[in-house]
Amino acid sequence: MKLSFLKRSSLTLHPTAQKLFKLMSEKKTNLCIALDVTEQNQLLEMADELGPELCVLKTHVDILKDFTPDFGDKLKQIAKKHRFFIFEDRKFADIGQTVSLQYHKGIYQIAKWADIVNAHIVPGPGIIEGLKDASLLLLAEMSSAGTVAKGTYTRKAVLLAEKNPKTVMGFICLKKISQKPGFIHFTPGVKLKRGKDSLGQRYRTVEEVLIKNQSDIIIVGRDITTAQKPLKQAALYRERAWEAHVQAIS
Ligand code: S5P
């Protein structure tokens, strides 16, 4: 079934998924940028510069060396200005009680500023229960070489999502893994050419991910953030990803 993002917004029970489908459709972007920088000001400046190109901005707040409690509010203001969602890539992986504390408490207070977070399914369904007030992506597959998240494990993630459609809005995965159109598929490990880095990351192309593998959103990090002209590079990825999406549903 080839459905537009707009159509799919009416086929999900998840309020954040609904809004994200609509945003992608209106803003015409299915690009998520991973801003893996270690200084807060650099992150905020890049978010402001690249914001018009993306639908989701992905953070790793725990790599910031100068985090201050006003970070979340500042990022939220930029997200509002450019209309994008904030995805804190925390990869929760503990029992329900602990992840609930990690999500709400501690220095980062993730629940206050992140629209979307993600979780491994290693602990079982309790992790979804512990994060039931979050908008959750389940890590069903990973881009890294030798990952054990495959086969039965991936299928288990899909089953868990389908049982919890009000909490789980989609997946981190390499390809379309659920036939239910309400779930959004996010795929990392994307570059303009296939390849790998020196620490196990594997890259597929935009077209491979969105046309052949039928994913929805590409997550791109260093190939944009370390480019000489990040805005130009982001615009290029945005265009390639949107064209691939249009082709995929036509
Ligand atoms: O399987 C995964 C899951 C994630 S969320 N592989 C990944 O690479 N990621 C994240 O995507 C990773 O933590 C990083 O922030 C981003 C990829 O960055 P890049 O620089 O390799 O494009």
Short mmCIF file of N, CA, C and O and ligand atoms in Angstrom, two decimals, residues 34 36 58 60 87 89 91 118 139 141-144 172 188-190 197 201 203 219-223, ligand 1:
data_model
loop_
_atom_site.label_atom_id
_atom_site.label_comp_id
_atom_site.label_asym_id
_atom_site.label_seq_id
_atom_site.Cartn_x
_atom_site.Cartn_y
_atom_site.Cartn_z
N ALA A 34 20.96 14.49 12.81
CA ALA A 34 21.56 14.15 14.10
C ALA A 34 22.63 15.19 14.39
O ALA A 34 23.68 15.20 13.74
N ASP A 36 25.17 15.81 16.40
CA ASP A 36 26.06 15.21 17.40
C ASP A 36 27.28 16.09 17.64
O ASP A 36 28.41 15.73 17.29
N LYS A 58 17.58 15.54 15.92
CA LYS A 58 17.94 14.50 16.89
C LYS A 58 19.13 14.94 17.73
O LYS A 58 20.12 15.44 17.20
N HIS A 60 21.81 14.12 21.26
CA HIS A 60 22.36 13.24 22.30
C HIS A 60 22.77 14.20 23.40
O HIS A 60 23.91 14.66 23.45
N PHE A 87 13.93 15.13 18.96
CA PHE A 87 14.05 13.70 19.28
C PHE A 87 15.34 13.50 20.07
O PHE A 87 16.43 13.66 19.54
N ASP A 89 17.82 11.13 21.48
CA ASP A 89 18.20 9.74 21.16
C ASP A 89 18.81 9.08 22.40
O ASP A 89 19.98 8.70 22.42
N LYS A 91 18.00 6.26 23.88
CA LYS A 91 18.07 4.78 23.85
C LYS A 91 17.92 4.17 25.25
O LYS A 91 18.80 3.48 25.76
N ASN A 118 13.56 7.31 22.34
CA ASN A 118 13.57 5.93 21.83
C ASN A 118 14.01 4.96 22.91
O ASN A 118 14.56 5.36 23.94
N LEU A 139 13.81 0.66 19.03
CA LEU A 139 14.96 0.26 18.22
C LEU A 139 14.74 -1.19 17.80
O LEU A 139 14.95 -2.11 18.60
N GLU A 141 15.95 -2.40 14.69
CA GLU A 141 17.17 -2.79 13.96
C GLU A 141 18.18 -1.69 14.18
O GLU A 141 17.81 -0.57 14.53
N MET A 142 19.46 -2.01 13.98
CA MET A 142 20.49 -0.96 14.08
C MET A 142 21.36 -0.95 12.83
O MET A 142 21.44 -1.95 12.12
N SER A 143 22.00 0.19 12.61
CA SER A 143 22.80 0.33 11.39
C SER A 143 24.19 -0.24 11.54
O SER A 143 24.91 -0.42 10.56
N SER A 144 24.61 -0.52 12.77
CA SER A 144 25.98 -0.93 13.02
C SER A 144 26.25 -2.38 12.61
O SER A 144 25.36 -3.24 12.69
N ILE A 172 13.15 2.75 14.98
CA ILE A 172 14.46 2.94 14.38
C ILE A 172 14.73 1.60 13.68
O ILE A 172 14.72 0.54 14.33
N PRO A 188 18.73 5.43 10.37
CA PRO A 188 20.05 6.06 10.44
C PRO A 188 21.05 5.29 9.56
O PRO A 188 20.70 4.24 9.01
N GLY A 189 22.28 5.81 9.49
CA GLY A 189 23.28 5.15 8.66
C GLY A 189 23.02 5.48 7.21
O GLY A 189 22.88 4.59 6.37
N VAL A 190 22.90 6.79 6.92
CA VAL A 190 22.59 7.23 5.56
C VAL A 190 23.62 8.23 5.06
O VAL A 190 24.00 9.16 5.79
N ASP A 197 32.07 3.78 8.66
CA ASP A 197 33.09 4.56 9.36
C ASP A 197 34.07 3.59 10.02
O ASP A 197 34.00 2.39 9.78
N GLN A 201 29.91 1.78 12.02
CA GLN A 201 28.72 2.36 11.38
C GLN A 201 28.70 1.96 9.90
O GLN A 201 29.75 1.95 9.25
N TYR A 203 26.76 2.68 6.14
CA TYR A 203 25.92 3.66 5.42
C TYR A 203 25.29 3.07 4.17
O TYR A 203 25.94 2.39 3.39
N ILE A 219 17.86 9.59 8.85
CA ILE A 219 18.61 10.29 9.91
C ILE A 219 20.04 10.47 9.40
O ILE A 219 20.72 9.48 9.12
N VAL A 220 20.46 11.71 9.26
CA VAL A 220 21.81 11.98 8.76
C VAL A 220 22.56 12.83 9.78
O VAL A 220 22.04 13.84 10.24
N GLY A 221 23.76 12.40 10.12
CA GLY A 221 24.56 13.12 11.09
C GLY A 221 25.76 13.79 10.48
O GLY A 221 25.66 14.85 9.84
N ARG A 222 26.92 13.14 10.61
CA ARG A 222 28.19 13.78 10.26
C ARG A 222 28.29 14.27 8.84
O ARG A 222 29.00 15.24 8.57
N ASP A 223 27.61 13.61 7.90
CA ASP A 223 27.77 14.06 6.51
C ASP A 223 27.17 15.44 6.30
O ASP A 223 27.49 16.12 5.33
O1 S5P B 1 21.21 1.97 14.68
C1 S5P B 1 21.42 3.15 14.88
C2 S5P B 1 20.57 3.95 15.66
C3 S5P B 1 20.82 5.30 15.79
S1 S5P B 1 19.64 6.25 16.60
N1 S5P B 1 22.48 3.77 14.29
C4 S5P B 1 22.76 5.09 14.44
O2 S5P B 1 23.73 5.57 13.84
N2 S5P B 1 21.95 5.88 15.24
C5 S5P B 1 22.26 7.31 15.48
O3 S5P B 1 22.19 8.01 14.24
C6 S5P B 1 23.65 7.57 16.05
O4 S5P B 1 23.63 7.60 17.46
C7 S5P B 1 24.01 8.92 15.46
O5 S5P B 1 23.52 9.96 16.28
C8 S5P B 1 23.25 8.96 14.13
C9 S5P B 1 24.08 8.63 12.90
O6 S5P B 1 25.10 9.55 12.72
P1 S5P B 1 26.06 9.56 11.43
O7 S5P B 1 27.03 10.64 11.76
O8 S5P B 1 26.72 8.21 11.33
O9 S5P B 1 25.19 9.87 10.25
#
